[in-house]
PDB file of C-alpha atoms in Angstrom:
ATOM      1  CA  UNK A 228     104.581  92.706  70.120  1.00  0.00           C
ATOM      2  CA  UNK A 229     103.664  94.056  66.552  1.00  0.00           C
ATOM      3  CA  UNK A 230     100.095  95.767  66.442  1.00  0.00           C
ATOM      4  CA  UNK A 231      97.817  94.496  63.778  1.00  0.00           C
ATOM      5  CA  UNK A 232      96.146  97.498  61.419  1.00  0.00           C
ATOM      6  CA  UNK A 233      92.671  97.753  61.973  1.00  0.00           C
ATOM      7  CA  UNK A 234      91.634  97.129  58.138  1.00  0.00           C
ATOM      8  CA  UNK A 235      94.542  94.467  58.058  1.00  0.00           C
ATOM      9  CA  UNK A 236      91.788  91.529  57.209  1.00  0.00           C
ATOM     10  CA  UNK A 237      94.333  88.763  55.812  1.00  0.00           C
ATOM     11  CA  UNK A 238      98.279  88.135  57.174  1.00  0.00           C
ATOM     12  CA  UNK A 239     101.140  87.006  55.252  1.00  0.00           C
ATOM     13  CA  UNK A 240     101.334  83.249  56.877  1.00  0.00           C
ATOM     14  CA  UNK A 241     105.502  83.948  57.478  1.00  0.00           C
ATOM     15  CA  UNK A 242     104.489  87.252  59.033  1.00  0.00           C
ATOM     16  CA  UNK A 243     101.821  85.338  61.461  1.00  0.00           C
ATOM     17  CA  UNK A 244     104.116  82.750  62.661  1.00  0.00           C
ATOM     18  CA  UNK A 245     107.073  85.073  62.805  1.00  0.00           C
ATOM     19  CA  UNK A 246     105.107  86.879  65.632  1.00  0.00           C
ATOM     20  CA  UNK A 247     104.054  83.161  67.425  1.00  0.00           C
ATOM     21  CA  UNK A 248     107.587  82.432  68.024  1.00  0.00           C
ATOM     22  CA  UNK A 249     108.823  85.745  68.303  1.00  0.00           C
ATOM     23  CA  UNK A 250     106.605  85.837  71.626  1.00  0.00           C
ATOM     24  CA  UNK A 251     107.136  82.621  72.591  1.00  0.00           C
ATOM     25  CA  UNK A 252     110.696  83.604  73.035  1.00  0.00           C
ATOM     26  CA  UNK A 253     109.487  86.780  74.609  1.00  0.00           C
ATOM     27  CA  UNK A 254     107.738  85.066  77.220  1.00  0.00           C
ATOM     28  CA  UNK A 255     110.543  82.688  77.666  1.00  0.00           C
ATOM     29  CA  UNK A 256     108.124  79.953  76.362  1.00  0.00           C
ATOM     30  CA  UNK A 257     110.664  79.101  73.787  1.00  0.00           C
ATOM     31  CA  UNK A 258     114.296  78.455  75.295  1.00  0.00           C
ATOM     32  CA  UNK A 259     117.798  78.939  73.922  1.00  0.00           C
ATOM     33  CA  UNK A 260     118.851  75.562  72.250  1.00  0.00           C
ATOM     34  CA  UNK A 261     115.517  74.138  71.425  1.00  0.00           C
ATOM     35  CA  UNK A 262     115.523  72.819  68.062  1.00  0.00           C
ATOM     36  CA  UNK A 263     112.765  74.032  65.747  1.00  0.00           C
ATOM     37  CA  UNK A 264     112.507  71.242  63.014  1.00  0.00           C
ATOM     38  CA  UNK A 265     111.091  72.093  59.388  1.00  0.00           C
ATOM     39  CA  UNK A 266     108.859  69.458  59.352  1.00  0.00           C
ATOM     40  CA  UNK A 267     107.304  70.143  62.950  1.00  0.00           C
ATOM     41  CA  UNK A 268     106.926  73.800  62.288  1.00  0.00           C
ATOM     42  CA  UNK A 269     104.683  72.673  59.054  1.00  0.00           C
ATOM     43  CA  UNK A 270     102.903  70.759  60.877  1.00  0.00           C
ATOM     44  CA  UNK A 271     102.532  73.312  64.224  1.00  0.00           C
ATOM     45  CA  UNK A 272     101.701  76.082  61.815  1.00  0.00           C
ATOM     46  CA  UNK A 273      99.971  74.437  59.076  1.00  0.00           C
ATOM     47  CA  UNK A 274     102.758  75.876  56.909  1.00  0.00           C
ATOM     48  CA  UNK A 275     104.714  74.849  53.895  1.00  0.00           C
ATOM     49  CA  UNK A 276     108.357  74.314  54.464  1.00  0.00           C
ATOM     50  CA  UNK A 277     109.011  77.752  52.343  1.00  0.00           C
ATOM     51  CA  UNK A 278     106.993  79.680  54.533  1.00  0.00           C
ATOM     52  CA  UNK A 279     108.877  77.877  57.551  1.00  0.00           C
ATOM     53  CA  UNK A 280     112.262  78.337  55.834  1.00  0.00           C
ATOM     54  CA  UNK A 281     111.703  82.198  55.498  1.00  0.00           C
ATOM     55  CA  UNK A 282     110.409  82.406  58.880  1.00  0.00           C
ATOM     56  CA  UNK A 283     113.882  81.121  60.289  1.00  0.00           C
ATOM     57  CA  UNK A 284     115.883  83.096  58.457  1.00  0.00           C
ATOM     58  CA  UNK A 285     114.054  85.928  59.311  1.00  0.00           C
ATOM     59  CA  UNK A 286     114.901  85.038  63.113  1.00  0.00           C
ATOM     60  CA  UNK A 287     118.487  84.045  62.084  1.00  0.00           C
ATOM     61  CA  UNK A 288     119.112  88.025  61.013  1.00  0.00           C
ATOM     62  CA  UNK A 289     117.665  88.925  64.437  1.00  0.00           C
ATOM     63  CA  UNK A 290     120.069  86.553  65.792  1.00  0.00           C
ATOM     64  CA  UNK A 291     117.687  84.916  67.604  1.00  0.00           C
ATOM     65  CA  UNK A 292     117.792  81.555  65.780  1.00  0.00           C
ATOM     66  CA  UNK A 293     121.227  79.901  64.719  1.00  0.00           C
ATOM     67  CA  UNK A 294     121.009  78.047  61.449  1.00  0.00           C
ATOM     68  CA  UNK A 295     123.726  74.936  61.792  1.00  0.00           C
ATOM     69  CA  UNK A 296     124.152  73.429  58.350  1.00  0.00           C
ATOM     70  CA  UNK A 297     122.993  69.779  58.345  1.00  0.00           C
ATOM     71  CA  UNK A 298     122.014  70.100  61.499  1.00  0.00           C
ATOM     72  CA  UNK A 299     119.349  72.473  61.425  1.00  0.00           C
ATOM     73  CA  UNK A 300     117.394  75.515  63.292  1.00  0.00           C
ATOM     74  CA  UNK A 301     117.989  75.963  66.981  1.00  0.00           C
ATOM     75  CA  UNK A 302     116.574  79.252  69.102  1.00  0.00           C
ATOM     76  CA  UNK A 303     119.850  80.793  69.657  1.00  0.00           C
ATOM     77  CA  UNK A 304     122.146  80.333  73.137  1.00  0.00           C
ATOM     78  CA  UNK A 305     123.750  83.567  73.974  1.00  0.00           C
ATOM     79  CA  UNK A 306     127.334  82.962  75.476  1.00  0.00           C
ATOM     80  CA  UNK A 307     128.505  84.658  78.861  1.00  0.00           C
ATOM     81  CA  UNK A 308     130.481  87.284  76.455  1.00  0.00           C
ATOM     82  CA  UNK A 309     127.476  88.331  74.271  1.00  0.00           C
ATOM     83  CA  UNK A 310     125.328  88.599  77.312  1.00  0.00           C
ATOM     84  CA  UNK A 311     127.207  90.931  79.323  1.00  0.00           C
ATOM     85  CA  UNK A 312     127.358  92.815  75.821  1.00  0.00           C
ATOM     86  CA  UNK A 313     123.449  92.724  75.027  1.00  0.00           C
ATOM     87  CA  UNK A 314     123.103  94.384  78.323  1.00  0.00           C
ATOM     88  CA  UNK A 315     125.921  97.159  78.163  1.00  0.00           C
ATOM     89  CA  UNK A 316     123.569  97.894  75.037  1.00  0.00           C
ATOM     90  CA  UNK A 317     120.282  98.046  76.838  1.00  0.00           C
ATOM     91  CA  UNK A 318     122.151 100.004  79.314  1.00  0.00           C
ATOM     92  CA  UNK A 319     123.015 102.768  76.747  1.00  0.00           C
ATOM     93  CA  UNK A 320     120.128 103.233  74.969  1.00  0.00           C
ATOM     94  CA  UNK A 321     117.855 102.716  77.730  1.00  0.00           C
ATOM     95  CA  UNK A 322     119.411 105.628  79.396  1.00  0.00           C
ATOM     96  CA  UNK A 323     119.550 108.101  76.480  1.00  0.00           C
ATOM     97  CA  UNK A 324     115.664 107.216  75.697  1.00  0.00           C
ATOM     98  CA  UNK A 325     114.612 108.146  79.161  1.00  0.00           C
ATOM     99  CA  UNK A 326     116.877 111.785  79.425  1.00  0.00           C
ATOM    100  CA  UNK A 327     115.300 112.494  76.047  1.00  0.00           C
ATOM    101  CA  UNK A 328     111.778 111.576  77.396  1.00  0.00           C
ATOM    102  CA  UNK A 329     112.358 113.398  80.606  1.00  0.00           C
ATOM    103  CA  UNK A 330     112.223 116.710  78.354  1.00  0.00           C
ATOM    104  CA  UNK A 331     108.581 116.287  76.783  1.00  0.00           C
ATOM    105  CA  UNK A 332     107.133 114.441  79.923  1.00  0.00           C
ATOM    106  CA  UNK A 333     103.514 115.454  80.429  1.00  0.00           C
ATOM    107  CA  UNK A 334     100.725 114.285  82.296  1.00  0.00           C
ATOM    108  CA  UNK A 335      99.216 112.258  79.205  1.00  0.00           C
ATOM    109  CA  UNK A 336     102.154 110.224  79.012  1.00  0.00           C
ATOM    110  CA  UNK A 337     102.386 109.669  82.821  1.00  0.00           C
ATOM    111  CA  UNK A 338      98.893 108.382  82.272  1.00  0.00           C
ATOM    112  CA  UNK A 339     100.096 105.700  79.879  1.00  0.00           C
ATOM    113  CA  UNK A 340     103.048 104.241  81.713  1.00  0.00           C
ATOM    114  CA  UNK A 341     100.891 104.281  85.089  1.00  0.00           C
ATOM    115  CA  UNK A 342      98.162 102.316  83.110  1.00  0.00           C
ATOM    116  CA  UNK A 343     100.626  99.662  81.877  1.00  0.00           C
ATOM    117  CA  UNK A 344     102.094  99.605  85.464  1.00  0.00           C
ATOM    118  CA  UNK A 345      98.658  98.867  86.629  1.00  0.00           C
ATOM    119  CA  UNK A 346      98.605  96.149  84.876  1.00  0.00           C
ATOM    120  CA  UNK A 347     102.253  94.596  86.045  1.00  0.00           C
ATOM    121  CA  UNK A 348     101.030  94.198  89.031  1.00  0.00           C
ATOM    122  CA  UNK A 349      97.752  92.872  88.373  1.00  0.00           C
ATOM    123  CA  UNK A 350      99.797  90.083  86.267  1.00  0.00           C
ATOM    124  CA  UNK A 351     101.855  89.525  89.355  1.00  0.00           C
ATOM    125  CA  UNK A 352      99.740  89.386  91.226  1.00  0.00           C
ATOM    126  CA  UNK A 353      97.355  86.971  89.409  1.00  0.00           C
ATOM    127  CA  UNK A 354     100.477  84.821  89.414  1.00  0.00           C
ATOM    128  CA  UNK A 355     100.246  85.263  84.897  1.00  0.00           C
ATOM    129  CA  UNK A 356     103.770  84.369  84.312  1.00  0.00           C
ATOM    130  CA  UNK A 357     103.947  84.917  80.657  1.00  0.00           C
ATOM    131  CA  UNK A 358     101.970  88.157  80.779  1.00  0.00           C
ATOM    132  CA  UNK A 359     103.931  89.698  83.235  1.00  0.00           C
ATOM    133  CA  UNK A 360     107.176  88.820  81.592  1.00  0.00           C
ATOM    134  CA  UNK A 361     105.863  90.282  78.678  1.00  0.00           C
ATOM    135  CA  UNK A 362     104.671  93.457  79.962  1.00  0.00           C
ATOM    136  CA  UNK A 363     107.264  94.377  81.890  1.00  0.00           C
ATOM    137  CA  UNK A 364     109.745  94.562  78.336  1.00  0.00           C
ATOM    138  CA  UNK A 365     106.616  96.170  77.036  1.00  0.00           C
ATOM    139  CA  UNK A 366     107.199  99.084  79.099  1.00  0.00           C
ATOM    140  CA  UNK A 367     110.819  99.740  78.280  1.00  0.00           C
ATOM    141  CA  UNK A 368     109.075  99.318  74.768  1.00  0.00           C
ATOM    142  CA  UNK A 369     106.690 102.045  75.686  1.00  0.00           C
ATOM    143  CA  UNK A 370     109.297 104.417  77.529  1.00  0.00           C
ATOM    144  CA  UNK A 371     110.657 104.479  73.965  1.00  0.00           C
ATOM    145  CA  UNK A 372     107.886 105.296  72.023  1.00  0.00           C
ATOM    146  CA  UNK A 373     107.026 107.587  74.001  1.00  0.00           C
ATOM    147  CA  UNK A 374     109.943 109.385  73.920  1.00  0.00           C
ATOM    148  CA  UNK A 375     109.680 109.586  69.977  1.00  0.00           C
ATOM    149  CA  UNK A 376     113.071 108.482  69.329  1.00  0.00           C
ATOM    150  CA  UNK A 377     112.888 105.632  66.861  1.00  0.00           C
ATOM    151  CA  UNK A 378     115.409 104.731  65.456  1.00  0.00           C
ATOM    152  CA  UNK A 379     116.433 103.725  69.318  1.00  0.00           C
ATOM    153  CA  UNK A 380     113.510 102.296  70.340  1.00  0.00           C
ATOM    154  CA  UNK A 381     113.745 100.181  67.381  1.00  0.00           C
ATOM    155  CA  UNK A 382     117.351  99.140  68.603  1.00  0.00           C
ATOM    156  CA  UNK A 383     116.004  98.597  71.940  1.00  0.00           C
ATOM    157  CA  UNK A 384     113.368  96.204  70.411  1.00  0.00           C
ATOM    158  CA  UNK A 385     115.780  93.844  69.044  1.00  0.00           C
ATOM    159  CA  UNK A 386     117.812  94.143  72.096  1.00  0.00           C
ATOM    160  CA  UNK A 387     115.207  93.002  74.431  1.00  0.00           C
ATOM    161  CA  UNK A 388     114.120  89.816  72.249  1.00  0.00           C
ATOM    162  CA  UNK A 389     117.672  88.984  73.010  1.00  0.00           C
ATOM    163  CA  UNK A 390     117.781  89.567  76.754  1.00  0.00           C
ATOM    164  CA  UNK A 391     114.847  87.278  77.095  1.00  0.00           C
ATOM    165  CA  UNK A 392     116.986  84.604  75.620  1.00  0.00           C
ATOM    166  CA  UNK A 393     120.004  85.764  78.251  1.00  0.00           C
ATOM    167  CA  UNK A 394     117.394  85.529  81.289  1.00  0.00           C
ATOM    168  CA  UNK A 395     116.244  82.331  79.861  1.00  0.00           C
ATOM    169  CA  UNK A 396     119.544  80.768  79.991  1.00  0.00           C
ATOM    170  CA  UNK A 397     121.399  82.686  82.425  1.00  0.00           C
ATOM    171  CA  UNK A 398     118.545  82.857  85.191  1.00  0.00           C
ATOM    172  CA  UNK A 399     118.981  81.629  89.161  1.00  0.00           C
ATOM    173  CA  UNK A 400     116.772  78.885  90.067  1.00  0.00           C
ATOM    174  CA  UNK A 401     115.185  81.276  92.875  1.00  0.00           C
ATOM    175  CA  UNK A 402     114.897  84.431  90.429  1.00  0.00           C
ATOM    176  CA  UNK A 403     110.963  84.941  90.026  1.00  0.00           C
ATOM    177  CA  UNK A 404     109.817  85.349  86.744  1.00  0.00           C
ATOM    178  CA  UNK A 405     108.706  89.257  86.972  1.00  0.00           C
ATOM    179  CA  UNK A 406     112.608  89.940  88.179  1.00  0.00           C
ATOM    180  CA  UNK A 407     110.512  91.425  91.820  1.00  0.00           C
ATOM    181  CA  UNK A 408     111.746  94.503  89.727  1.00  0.00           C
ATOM    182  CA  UNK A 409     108.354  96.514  88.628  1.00  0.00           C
ATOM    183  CA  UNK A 410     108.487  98.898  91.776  1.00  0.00           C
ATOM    184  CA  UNK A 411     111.450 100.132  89.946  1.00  0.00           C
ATOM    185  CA  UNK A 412     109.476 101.456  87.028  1.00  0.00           C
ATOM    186  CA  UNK A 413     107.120 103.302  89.896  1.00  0.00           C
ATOM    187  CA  UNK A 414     110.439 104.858  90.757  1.00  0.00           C
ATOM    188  CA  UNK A 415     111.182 106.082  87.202  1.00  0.00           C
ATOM    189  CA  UNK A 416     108.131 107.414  86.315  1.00  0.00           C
ATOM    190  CA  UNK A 417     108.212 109.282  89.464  1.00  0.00           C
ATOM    191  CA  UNK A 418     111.612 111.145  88.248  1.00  0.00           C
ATOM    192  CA  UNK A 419     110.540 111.527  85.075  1.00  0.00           C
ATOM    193  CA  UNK A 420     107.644 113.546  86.249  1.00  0.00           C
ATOM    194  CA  UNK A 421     109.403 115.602  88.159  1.00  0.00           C
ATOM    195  CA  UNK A 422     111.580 116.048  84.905  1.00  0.00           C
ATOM    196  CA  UNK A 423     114.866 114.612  86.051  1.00  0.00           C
ATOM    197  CA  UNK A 424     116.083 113.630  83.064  1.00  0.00           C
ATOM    198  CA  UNK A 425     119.840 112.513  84.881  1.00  0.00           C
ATOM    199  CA  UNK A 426     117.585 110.922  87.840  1.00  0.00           C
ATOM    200  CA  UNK A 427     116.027 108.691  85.474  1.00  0.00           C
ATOM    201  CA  UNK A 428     119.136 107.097  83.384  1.00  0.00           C
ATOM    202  CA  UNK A 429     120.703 106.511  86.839  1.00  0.00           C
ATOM    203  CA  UNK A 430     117.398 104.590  88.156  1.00  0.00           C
ATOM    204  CA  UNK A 431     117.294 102.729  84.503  1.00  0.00           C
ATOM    205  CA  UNK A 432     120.937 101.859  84.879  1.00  0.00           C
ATOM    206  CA  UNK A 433     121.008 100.771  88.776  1.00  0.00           C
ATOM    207  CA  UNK A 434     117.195  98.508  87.528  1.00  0.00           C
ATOM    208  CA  UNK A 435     119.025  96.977  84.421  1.00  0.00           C
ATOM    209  CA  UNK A 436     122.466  96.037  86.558  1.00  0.00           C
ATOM    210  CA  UNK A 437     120.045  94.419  89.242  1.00  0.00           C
ATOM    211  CA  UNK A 438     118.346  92.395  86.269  1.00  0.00           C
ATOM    212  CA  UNK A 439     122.017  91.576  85.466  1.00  0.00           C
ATOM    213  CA  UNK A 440     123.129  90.842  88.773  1.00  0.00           C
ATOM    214  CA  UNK A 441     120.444  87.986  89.474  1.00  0.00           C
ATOM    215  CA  UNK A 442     121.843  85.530  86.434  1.00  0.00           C
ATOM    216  CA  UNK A 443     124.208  83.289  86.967  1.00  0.00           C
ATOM    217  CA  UNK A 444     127.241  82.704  84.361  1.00  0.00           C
ATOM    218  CA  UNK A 445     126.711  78.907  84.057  1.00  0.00           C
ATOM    219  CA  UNK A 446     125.265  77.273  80.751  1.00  0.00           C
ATOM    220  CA  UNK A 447     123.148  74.573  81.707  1.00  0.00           C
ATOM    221  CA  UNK A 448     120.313  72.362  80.362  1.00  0.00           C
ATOM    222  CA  UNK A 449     117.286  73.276  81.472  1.00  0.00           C
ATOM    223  CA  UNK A 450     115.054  70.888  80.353  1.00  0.00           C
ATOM    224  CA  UNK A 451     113.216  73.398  78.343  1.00  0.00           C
ATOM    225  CA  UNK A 452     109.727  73.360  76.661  1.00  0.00           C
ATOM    226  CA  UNK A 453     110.304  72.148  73.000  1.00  0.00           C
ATOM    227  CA  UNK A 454     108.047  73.640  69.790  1.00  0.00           C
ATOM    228  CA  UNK A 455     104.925  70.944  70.674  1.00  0.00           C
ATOM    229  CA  UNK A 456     104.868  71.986  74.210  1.00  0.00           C
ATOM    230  CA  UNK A 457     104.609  75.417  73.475  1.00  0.00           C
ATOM    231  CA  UNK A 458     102.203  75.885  70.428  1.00  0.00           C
ATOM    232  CA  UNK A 459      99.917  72.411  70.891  1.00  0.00           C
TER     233      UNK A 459
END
C-alpha cells in the first residue's frame, strides 16, 4: 500500500514488516483473532523481538492488532457495533472525497481510475483473489488522492485496513471475494465525468451499503490462515 522512493536503497526492518502484515490483512490473508506470537514473527521475519514488539504496537494504534496482557498479540476482531460504525465512517468521507473530486475531474484523471479499473477486472477475471481484493480498496485509495484532499484520504486509509478486518469476519459464506461490486466504480466514474458531484456520493453511498448489506452479524470461527500459512 505504501510506495517505496526510488533512491530508498535500505528499509527500516519494522517499517518492512509493518507493510507484510499490513497487506496481509488487506488481502484478508491475515484474519481477525489470529494470534501473532513474538517468537514466530522473529522467526517469519528474521527479526529481533524489538523490532517485532514495535511492529505490534504500531498496528495496536491503528487498532488493527489488540495487545492482551499475558496473553499476547492477536489481529484485532471488530464487534457488530464498531463495524456498523467503521462503515458510517467510510460512508462520510467517501462521499465528501468524491463531490470534492467531481469539481477538478478531467480527462487525465478519468484515465487513471479507468486504468486501475482495467485491471479489476483482469484480476477477476484471472480468478487473483488477493489482487483483486486489494485493488478494488486501492481505488477508493485513488479516488482520494486524486481528489487532493489529504487529510481525508488519509482517514479513509486507516478506515479501509479496518473494513477488511469487518469483511473478514463478518462475510457470507456465498459473498465472492471481489464483493461482484467493481461495475459500480464504472458507474462512478461515469458521473464524475459528467461532473455530478451529488450523483457520485449517492452511487458511493448506495456501493458501500451493498458491501454492508452482504455480511452477516454473526462472530464465528473461521478456521483462518495463521502467521506460517501466510508468510512461509
Amino acid at each position: 500500500m505504501q510506495n517505496q522512493k526510488p533512491n530508498q536503497q535500505k528499509r527500516n526492518p519494522a517499517e518492512a514488516i509493518y507493510d507484510k502484515v499490513l497487506l496481509a490483512i488487506f488481502e484478508r490473508k491475515l484474519a481477525p483473532g489470529v494470534r501473532l506470537k513474538e517468537e514466530e514473527m522473529c522467526e517469519v521475519f528474521d527479526a529481533s523481538r524489538g523490532t517485532v514488539r514495535t511492529v505490534l504496537q504500531r498496528l495496536a494504534i491503528k487498532k488493527l492488532v489488540n495487545i492482551v496482557p499475558n496473553s499476547g498479540a492477536f489481529v484485532a476482531k471488530p464487534d457488530i457495533r464498531e463495524a456498523k460504525e467503521v462503515f458510517e465512517a467510510r460512508r462520510l468521507i467517501e462521499k465528501n472525497i468524491v463531490l470534492e473530486l467531481a469539481k477538478s475531474f478531467n480527462k487525465e484523471k478519468k484515465a487513471i481510475l479507468e486504468n486501475h479499473v482495467d485491471k479489476e477486472h483482469q484480476a477477476e477475471k484471472a480468478g487473483e483473489e488477493a489482487l483483486s481484493i486489494r485493488l478494488s480498496g486501492e481505488f477508493h485509495l485513488l479516488l482520494g488522492e486524486l481528489s487532493e484532499k489529504s487529510v481525508l484520504t488519509e482517514l479513509l486509509r486507516e478506515v479501509i485496513f479496518r473494513t477488511s478486518l469487518i469483511i473478514s469476519l463478518y462475510k457470507k459464506q456465498t459473498l465472492p471475494s471481489s464483493l461482484g461490486l467493481q461495475c459500480d466504480h464504472d458507474e462512478l466514474i461515469a458521473a464524475l465525468s459528467e461532473g455530478d458531484g451529488e450523483k457520485a456520493a449517492e452511487l458511493m453511498e448506495i456501493h458501500l451499503l451493498a458491501i454492508e448489506s452482504q455480511l452477516k452479524l454473526t462472530d464465528e470461527d473461521d478456521g483462518s490462515a495463521g502467521l506460517r500459512d501466510v508468510f512461509l
